[in-house]
CSV table of N, CA, C and O and ligand atoms in Angstrom, one decimal:
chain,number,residue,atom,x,y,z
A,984,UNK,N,-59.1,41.3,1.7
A,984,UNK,CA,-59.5,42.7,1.2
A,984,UNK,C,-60.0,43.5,2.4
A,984,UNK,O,-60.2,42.8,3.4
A,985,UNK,N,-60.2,44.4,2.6
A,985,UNK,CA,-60.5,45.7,3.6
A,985,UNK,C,-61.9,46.0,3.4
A,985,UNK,O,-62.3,46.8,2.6
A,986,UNK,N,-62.3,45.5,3.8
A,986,UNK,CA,-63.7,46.5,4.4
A,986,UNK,C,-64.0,47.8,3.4
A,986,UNK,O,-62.9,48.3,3.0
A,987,UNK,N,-64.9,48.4,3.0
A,987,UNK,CA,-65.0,49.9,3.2
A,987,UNK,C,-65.0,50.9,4.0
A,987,UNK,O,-64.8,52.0,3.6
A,988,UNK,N,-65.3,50.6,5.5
A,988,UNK,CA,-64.9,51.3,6.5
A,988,UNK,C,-64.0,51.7,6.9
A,988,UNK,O,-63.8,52.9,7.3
A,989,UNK,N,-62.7,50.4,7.1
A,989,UNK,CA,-61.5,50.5,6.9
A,989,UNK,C,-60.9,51.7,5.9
A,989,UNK,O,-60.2,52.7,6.0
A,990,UNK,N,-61.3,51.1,4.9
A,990,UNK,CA,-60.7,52.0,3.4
A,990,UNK,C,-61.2,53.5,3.8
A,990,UNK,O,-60.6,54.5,3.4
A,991,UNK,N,-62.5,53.7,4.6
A,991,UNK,CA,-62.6,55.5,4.8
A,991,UNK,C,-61.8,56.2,5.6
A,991,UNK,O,-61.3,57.3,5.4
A,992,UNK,N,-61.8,55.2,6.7
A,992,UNK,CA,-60.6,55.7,8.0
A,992,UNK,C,-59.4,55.7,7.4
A,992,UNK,O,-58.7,56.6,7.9
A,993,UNK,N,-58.9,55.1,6.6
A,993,UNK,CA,-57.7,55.0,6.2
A,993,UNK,C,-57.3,56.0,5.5
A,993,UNK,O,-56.1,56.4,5.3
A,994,UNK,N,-58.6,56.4,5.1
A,994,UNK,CA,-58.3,57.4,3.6
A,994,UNK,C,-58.4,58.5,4.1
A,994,UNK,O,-57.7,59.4,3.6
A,995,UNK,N,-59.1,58.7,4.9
A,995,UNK,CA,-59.4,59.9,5.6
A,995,UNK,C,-59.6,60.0,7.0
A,995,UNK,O,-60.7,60.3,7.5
A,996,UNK,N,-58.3,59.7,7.7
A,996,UNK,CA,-58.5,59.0,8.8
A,996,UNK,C,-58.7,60.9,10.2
A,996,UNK,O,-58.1,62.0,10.1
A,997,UNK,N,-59.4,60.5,10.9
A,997,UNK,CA,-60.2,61.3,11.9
A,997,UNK,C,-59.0,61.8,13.1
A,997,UNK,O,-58.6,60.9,13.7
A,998,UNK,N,-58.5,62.7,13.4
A,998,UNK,CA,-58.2,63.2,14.8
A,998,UNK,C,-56.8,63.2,14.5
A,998,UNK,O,-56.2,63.1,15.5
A,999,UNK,N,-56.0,63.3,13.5
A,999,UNK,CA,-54.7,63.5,13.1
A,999,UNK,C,-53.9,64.2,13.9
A,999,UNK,O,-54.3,65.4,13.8
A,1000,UNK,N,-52.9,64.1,14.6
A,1000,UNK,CA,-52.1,65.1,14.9
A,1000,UNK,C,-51.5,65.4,16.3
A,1000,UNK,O,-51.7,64.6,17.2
A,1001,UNK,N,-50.9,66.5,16.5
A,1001,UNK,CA,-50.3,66.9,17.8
A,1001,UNK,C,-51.3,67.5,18.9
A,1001,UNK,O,-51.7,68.6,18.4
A,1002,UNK,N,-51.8,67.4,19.7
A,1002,UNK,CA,-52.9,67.9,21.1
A,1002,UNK,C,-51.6,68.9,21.2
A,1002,UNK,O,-50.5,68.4,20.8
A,1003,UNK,N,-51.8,70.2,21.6
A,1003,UNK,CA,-50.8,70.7,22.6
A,1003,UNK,C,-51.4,70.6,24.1
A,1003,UNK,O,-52.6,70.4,24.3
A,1004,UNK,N,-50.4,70.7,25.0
A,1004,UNK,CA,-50.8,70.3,26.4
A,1004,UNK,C,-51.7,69.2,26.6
A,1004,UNK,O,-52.8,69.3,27.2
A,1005,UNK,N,-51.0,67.8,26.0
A,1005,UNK,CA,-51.6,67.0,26.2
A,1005,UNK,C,-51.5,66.8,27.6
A,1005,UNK,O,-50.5,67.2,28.2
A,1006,UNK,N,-52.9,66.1,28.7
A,1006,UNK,CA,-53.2,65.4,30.2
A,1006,UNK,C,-52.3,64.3,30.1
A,1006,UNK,O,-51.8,64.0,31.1
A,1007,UNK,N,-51.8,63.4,28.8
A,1007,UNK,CA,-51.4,62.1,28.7
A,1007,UNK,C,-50.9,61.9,27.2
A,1007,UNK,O,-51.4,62.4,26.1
A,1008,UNK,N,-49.8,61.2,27.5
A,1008,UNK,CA,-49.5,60.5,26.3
A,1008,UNK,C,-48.9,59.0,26.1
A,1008,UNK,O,-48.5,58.3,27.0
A,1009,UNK,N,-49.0,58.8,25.3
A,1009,UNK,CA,-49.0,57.2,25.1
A,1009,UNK,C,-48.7,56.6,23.6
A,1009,UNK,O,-49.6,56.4,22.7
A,1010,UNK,N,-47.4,56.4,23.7
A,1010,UNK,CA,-46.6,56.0,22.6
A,1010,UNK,C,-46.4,54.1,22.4
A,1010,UNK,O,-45.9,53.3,23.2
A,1011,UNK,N,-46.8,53.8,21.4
A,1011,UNK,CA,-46.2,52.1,21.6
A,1011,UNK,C,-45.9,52.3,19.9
A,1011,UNK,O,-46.0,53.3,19.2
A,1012,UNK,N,-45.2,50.7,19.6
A,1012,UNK,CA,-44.4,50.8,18.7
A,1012,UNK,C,-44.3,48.8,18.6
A,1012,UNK,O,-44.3,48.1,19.5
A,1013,UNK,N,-44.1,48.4,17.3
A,1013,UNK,CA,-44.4,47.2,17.0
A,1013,UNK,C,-43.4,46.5,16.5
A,1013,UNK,O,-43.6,46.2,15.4
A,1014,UNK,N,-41.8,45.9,17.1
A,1014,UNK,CA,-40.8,45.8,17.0
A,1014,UNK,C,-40.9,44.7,15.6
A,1014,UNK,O,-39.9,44.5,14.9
A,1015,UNK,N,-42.2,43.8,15.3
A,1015,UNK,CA,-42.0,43.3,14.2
A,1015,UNK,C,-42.3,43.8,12.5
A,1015,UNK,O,-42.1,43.1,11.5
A,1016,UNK,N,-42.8,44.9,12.6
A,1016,UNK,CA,-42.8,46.0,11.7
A,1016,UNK,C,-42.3,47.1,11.5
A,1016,UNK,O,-42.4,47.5,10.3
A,1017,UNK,N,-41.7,47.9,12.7
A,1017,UNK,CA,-41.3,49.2,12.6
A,1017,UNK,C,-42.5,50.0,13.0
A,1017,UNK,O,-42.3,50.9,13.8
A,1018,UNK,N,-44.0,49.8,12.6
A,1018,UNK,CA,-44.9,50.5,12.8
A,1018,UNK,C,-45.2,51.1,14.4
A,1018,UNK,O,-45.5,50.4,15.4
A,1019,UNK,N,-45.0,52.4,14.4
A,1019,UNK,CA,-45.3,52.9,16.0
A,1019,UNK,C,-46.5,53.8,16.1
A,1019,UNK,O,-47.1,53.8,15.0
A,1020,UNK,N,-47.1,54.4,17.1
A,1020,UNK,CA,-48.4,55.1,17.2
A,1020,UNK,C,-48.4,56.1,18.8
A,1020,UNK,O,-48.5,55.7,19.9
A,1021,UNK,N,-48.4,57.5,18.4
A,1021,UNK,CA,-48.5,57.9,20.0
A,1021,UNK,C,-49.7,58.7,19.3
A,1021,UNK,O,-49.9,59.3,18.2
A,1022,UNK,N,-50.3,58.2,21.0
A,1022,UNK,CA,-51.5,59.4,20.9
A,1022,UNK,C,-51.7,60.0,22.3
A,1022,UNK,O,-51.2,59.8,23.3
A,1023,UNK,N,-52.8,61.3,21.8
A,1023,UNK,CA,-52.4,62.1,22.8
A,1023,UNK,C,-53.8,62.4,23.4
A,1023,UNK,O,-54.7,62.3,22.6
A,1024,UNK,N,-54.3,62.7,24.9
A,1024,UNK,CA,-55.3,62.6,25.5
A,1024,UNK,C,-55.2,63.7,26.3
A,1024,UNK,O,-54.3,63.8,27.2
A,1025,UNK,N,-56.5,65.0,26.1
A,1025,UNK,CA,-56.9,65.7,27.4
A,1025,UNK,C,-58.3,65.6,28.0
A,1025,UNK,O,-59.3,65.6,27.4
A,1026,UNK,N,-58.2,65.5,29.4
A,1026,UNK,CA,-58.9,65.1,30.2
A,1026,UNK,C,-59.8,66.2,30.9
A,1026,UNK,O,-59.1,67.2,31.2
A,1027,UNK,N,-60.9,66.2,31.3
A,1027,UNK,CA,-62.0,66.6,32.0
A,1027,UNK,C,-62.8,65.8,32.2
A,1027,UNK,O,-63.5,65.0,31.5
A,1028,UNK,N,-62.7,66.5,33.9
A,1028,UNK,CA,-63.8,65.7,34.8
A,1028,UNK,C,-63.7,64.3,34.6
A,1028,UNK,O,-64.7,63.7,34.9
A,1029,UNK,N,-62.3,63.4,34.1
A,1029,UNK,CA,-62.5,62.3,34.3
A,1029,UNK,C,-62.9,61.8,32.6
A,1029,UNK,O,-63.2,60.7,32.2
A,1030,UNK,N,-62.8,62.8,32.1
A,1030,UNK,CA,-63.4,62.2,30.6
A,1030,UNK,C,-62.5,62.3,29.7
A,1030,UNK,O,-61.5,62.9,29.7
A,1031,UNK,N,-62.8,62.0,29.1
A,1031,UNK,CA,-61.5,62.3,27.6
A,1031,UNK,C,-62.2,63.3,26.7
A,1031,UNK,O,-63.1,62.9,26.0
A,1032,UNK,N,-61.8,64.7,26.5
A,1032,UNK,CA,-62.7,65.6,25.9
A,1032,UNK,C,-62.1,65.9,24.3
A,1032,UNK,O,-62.6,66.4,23.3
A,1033,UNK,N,-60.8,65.4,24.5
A,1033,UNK,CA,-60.3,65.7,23.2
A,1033,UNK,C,-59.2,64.2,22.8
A,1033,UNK,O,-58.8,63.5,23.8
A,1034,UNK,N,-58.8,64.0,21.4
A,1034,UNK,CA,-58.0,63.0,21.4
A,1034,UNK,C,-57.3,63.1,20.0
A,1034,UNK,O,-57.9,63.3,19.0
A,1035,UNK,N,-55.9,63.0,19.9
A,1035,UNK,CA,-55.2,63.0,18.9
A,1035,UNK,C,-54.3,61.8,18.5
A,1035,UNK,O,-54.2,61.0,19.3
A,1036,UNK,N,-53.8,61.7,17.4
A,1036,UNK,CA,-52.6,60.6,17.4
A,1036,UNK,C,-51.9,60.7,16.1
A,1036,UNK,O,-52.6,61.1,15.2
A,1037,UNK,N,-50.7,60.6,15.9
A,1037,UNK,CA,-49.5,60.3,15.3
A,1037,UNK,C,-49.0,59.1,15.1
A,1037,UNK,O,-48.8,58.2,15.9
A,1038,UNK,N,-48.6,59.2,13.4
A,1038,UNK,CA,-48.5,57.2,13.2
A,1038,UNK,C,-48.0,57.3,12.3
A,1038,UNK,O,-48.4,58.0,11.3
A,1039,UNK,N,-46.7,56.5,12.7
A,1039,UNK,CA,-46.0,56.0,10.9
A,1039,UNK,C,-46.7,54.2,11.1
A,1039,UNK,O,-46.0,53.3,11.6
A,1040,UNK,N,-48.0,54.0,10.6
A,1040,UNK,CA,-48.2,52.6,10.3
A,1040,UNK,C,-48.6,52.3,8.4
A,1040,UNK,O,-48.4,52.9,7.4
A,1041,UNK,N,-49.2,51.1,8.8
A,1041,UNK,CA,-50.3,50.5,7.9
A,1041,UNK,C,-50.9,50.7,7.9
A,1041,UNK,O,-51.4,51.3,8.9
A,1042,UNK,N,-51.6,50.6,6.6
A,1042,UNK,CA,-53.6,51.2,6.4
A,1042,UNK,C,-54.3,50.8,7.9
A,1042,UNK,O,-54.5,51.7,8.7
A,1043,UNK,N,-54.6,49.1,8.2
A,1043,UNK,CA,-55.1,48.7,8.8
A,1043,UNK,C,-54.3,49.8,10.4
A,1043,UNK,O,-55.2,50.4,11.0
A,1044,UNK,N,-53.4,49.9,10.8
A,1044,UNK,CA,-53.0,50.5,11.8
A,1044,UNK,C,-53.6,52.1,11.4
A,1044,UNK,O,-54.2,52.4,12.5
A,1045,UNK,N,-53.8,53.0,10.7
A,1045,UNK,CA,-54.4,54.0,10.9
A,1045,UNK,C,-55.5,53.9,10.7
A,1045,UNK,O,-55.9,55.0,11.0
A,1046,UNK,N,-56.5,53.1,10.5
A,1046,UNK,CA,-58.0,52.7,10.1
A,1046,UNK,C,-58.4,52.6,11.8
A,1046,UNK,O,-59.4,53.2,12.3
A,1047,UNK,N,-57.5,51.8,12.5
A,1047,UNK,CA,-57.8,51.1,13.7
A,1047,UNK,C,-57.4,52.7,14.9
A,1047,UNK,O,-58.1,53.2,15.8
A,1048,UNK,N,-56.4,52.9,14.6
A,1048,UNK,CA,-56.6,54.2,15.3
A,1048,UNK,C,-57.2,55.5,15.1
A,1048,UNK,O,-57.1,56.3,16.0
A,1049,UNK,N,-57.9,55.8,14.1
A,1049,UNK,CA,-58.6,56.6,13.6
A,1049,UNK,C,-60.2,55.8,14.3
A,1049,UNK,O,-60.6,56.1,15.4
A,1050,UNK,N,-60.5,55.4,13.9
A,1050,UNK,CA,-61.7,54.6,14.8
A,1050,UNK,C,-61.8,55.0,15.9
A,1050,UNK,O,-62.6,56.0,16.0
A,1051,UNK,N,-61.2,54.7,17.0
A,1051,UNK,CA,-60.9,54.0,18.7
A,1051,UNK,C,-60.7,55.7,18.6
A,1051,UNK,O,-61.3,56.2,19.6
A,1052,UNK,N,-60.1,56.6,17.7
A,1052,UNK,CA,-60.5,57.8,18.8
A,1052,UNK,C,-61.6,58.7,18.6
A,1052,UNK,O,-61.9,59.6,19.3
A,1053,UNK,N,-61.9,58.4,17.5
A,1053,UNK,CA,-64.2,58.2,17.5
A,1053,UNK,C,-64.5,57.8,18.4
A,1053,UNK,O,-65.3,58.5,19.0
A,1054,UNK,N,-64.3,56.8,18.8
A,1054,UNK,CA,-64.9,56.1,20.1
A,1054,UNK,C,-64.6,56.3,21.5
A,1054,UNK,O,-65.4,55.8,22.2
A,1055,UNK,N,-63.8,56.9,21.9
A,1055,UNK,CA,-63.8,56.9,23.0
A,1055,UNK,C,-63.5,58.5,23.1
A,1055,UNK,O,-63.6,58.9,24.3
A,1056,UNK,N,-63.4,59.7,22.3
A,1056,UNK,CA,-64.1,60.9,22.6
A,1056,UNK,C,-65.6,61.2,23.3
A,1056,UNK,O,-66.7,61.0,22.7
A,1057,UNK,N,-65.5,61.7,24.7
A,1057,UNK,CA,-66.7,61.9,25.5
A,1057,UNK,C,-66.6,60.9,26.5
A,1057,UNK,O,-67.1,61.0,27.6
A,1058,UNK,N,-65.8,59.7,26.2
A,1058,UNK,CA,-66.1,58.7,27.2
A,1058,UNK,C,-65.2,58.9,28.5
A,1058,UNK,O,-64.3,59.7,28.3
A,1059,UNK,N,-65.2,58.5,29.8
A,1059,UNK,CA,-65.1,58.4,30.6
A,1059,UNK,C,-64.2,57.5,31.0
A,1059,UNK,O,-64.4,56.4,30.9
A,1060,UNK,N,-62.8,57.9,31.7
A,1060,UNK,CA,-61.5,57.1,31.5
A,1060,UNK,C,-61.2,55.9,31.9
A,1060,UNK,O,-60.2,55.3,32.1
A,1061,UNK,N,-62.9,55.3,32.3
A,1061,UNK,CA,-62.7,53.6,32.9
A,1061,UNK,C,-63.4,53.1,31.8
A,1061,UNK,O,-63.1,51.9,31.7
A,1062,UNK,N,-64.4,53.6,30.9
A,1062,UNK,CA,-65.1,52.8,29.9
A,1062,UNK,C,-63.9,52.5,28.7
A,1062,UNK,O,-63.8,51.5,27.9
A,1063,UNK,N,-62.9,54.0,28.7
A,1063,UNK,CA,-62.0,54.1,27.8
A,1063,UNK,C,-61.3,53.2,27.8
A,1063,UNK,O,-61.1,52.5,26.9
A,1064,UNK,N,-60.8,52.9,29.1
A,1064,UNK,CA,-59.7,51.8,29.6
A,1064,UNK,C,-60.3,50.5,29.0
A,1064,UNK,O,-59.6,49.8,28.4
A,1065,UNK,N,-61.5,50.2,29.2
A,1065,UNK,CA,-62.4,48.7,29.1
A,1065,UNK,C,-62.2,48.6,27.5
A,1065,UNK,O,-61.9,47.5,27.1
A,1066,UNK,N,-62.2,49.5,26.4
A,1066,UNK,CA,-62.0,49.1,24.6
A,1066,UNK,C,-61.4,47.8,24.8
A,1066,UNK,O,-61.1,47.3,25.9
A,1067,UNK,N,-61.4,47.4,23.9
A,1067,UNK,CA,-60.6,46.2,23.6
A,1067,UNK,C,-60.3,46.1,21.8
A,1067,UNK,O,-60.9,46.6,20.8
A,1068,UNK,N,-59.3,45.3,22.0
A,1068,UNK,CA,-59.0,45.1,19.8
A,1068,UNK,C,-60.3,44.3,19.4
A,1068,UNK,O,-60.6,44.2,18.2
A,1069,UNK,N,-61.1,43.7,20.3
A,1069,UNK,CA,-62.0,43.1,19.2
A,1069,UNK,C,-63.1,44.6,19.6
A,1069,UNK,O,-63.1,45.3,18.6
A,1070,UNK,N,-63.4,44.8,20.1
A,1070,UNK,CA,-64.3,46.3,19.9
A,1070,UNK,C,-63.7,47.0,19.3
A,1070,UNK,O,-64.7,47.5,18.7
A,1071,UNK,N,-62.4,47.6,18.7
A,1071,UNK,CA,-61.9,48.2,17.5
A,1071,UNK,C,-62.2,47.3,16.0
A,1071,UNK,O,-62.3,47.7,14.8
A,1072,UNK,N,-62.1,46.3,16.5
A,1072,UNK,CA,-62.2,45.6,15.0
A,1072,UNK,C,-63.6,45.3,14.5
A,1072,UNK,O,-64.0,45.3,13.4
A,1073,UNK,N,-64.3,45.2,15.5
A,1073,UNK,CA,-65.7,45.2,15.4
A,1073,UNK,C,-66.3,46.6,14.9
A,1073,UNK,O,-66.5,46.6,13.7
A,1074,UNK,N,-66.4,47.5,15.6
A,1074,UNK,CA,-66.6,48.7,14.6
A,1074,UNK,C,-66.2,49.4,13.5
A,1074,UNK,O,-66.6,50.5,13.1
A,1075,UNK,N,-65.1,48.6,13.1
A,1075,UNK,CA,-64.9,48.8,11.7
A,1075,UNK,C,-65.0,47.8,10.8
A,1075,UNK,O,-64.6,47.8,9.7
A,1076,UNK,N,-65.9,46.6,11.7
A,1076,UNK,CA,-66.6,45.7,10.5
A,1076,UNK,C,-65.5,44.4,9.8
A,1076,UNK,O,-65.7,43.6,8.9
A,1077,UNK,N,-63.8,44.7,10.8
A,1077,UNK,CA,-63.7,43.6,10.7
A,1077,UNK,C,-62.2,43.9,9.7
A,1077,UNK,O,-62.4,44.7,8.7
A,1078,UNK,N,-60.8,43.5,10.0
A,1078,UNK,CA,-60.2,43.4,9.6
A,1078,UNK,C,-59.4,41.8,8.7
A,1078,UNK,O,-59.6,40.7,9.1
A,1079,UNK,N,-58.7,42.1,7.6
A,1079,UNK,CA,-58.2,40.3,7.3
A,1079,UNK,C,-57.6,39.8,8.3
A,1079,UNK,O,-56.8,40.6,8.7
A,1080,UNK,N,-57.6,39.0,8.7
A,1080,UNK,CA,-57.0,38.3,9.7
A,1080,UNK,C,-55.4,38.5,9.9
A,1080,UNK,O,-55.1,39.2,10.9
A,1081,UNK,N,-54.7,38.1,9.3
A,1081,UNK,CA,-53.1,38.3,8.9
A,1081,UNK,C,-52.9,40.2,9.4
A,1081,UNK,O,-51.9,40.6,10.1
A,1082,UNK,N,-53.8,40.8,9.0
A,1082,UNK,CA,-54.2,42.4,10.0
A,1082,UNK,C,-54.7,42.9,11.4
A,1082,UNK,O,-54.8,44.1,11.8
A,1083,UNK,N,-55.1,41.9,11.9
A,1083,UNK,CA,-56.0,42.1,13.1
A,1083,UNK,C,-54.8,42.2,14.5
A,1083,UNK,O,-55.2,42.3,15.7
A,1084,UNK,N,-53.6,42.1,14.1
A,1084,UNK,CA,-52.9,42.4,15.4
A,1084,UNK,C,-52.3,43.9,15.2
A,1084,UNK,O,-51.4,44.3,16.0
A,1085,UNK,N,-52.8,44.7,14.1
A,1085,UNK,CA,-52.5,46.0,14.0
A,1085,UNK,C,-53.2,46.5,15.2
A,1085,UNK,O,-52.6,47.1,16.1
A,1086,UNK,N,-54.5,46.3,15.3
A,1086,UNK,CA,-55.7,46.9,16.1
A,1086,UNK,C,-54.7,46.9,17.9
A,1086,UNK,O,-55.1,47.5,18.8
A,1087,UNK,N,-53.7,46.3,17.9
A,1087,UNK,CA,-53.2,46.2,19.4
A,1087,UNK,C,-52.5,47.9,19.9
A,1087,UNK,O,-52.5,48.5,21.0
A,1088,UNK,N,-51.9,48.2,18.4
A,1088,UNK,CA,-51.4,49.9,19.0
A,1088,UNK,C,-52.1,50.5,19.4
A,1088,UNK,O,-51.8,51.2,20.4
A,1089,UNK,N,-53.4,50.5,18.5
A,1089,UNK,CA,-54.0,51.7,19.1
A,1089,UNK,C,-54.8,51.6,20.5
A,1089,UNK,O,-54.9,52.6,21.1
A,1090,UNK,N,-55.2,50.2,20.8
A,1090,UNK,CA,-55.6,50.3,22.5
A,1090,UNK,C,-54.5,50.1,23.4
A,1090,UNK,O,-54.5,50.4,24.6
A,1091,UNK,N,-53.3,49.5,22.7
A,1091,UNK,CA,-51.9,49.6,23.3
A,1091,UNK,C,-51.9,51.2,24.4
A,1091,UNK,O,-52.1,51.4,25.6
A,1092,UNK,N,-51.6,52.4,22.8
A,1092,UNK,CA,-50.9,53.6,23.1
A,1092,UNK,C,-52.2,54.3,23.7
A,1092,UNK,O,-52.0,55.4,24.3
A,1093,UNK,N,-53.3,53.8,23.5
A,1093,UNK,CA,-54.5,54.6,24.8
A,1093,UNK,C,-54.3,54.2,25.9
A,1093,UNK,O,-54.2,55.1,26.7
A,1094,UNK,N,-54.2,53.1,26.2
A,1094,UNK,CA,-54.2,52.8,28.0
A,1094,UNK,C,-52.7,53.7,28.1
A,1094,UNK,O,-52.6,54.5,29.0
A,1095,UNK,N,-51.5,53.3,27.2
A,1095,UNK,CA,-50.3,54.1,27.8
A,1095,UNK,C,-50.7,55.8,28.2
A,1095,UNK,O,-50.1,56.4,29.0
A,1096,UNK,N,-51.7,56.2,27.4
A,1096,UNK,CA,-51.7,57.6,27.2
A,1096,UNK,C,-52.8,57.6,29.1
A,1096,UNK,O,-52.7,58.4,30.0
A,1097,UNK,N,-53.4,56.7,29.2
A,1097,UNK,CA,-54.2,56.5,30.4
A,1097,UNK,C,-53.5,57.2,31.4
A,1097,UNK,O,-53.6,58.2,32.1
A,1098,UNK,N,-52.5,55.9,31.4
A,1098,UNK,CA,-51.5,55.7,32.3
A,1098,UNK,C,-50.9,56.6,32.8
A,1098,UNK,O,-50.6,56.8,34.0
A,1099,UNK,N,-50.5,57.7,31.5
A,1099,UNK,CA,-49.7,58.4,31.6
A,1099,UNK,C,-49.9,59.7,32.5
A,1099,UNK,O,-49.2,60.4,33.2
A,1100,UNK,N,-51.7,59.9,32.1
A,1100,UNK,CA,-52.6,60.4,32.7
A,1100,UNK,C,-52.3,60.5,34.2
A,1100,UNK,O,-52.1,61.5,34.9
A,1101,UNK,N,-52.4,59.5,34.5
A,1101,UNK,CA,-52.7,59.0,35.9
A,1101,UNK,C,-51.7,58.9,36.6
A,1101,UNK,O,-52.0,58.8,37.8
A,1102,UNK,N,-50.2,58.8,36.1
A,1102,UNK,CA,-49.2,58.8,37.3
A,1102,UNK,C,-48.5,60.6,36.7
A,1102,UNK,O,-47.5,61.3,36.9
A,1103,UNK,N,-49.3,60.6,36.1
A,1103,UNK,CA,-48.9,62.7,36.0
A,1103,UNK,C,-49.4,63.3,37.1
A,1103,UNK,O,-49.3,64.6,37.4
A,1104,UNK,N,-50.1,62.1,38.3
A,1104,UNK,CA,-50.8,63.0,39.0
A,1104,UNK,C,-52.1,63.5,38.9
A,1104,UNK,O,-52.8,63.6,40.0
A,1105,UNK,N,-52.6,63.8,37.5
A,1105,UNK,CA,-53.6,64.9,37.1
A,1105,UNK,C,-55.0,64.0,37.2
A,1105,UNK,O,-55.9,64.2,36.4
A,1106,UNK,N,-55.0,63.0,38.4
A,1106,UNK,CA,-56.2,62.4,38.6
A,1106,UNK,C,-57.4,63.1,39.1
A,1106,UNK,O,-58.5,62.6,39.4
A,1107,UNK,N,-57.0,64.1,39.3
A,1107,UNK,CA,-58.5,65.2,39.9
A,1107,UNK,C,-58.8,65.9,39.1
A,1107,UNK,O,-59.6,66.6,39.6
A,1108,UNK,N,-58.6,66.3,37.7
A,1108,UNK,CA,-58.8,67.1,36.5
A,1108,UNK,C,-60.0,66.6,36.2
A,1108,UNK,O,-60.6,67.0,35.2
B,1341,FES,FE1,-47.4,47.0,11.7
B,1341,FES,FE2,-49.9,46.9,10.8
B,1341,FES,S1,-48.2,45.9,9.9
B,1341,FES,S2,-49.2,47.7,12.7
């Protein structure tokens, strides 16, 4: 069973949608489900000031990306980089097991959105 926290993010899950002029983006995609996830990141001063994402997933896949970009709004693009799936799964108190490899998109498609960041050049922003 899911959490209640899960079931809020899921239900009403946080930061929906298209950034325009995204700094970064970062798309992954889960060839044993179909489920994919891009999200989108702009940058100041090295921080992440805004964050969006787009997802045809599972509850547990929008619960886990809905989270992670609670979390790492304000942060700073090396603490961002450091998340991990058990720090997503942890702040939401824990997914079923047989679910817990959802939690990989969404730090998946942030480091891609990093990355993306960062060979755009836009490393002095
Ligand atoms: Fe595909 Fe959850 S089943 S990400």
């Amino acid at each position: 069973m899911y959490k209640e926290k899960v079931f809020e993010h899921f239900t009403s899950p946080r930061n929906v949608g298209h950034l325009e002029n995204a700094d970064g983006t970062g798309t992954v995609g889960d060839p044993s489900c179909g489920d994919y996830l891009r999200i989108y990141i702009k940058v100041k001063y090295h921080r992440i000031v805004d964050i969006k994402f787009e997802i045809m997933g599972c509850p547990a896949a929008i619960a886990t990306s809905s989270i992670l970009t609670e979390m790492v709004k304000g942060m700073s693009l090396d603490e961002a980089w450091m998340i991990s799936d058990e720090d997503v799964l942890s702040a939401l108190g824990g997914l079923p097991e047989h679910k817990e490899h959802c939690s990989n998109l969404s730090t998946g498609a942030l480091k891609e959105a990093i990355n993306n960041y960062v060979i755009q050049g836009s490393g002095n922003k």
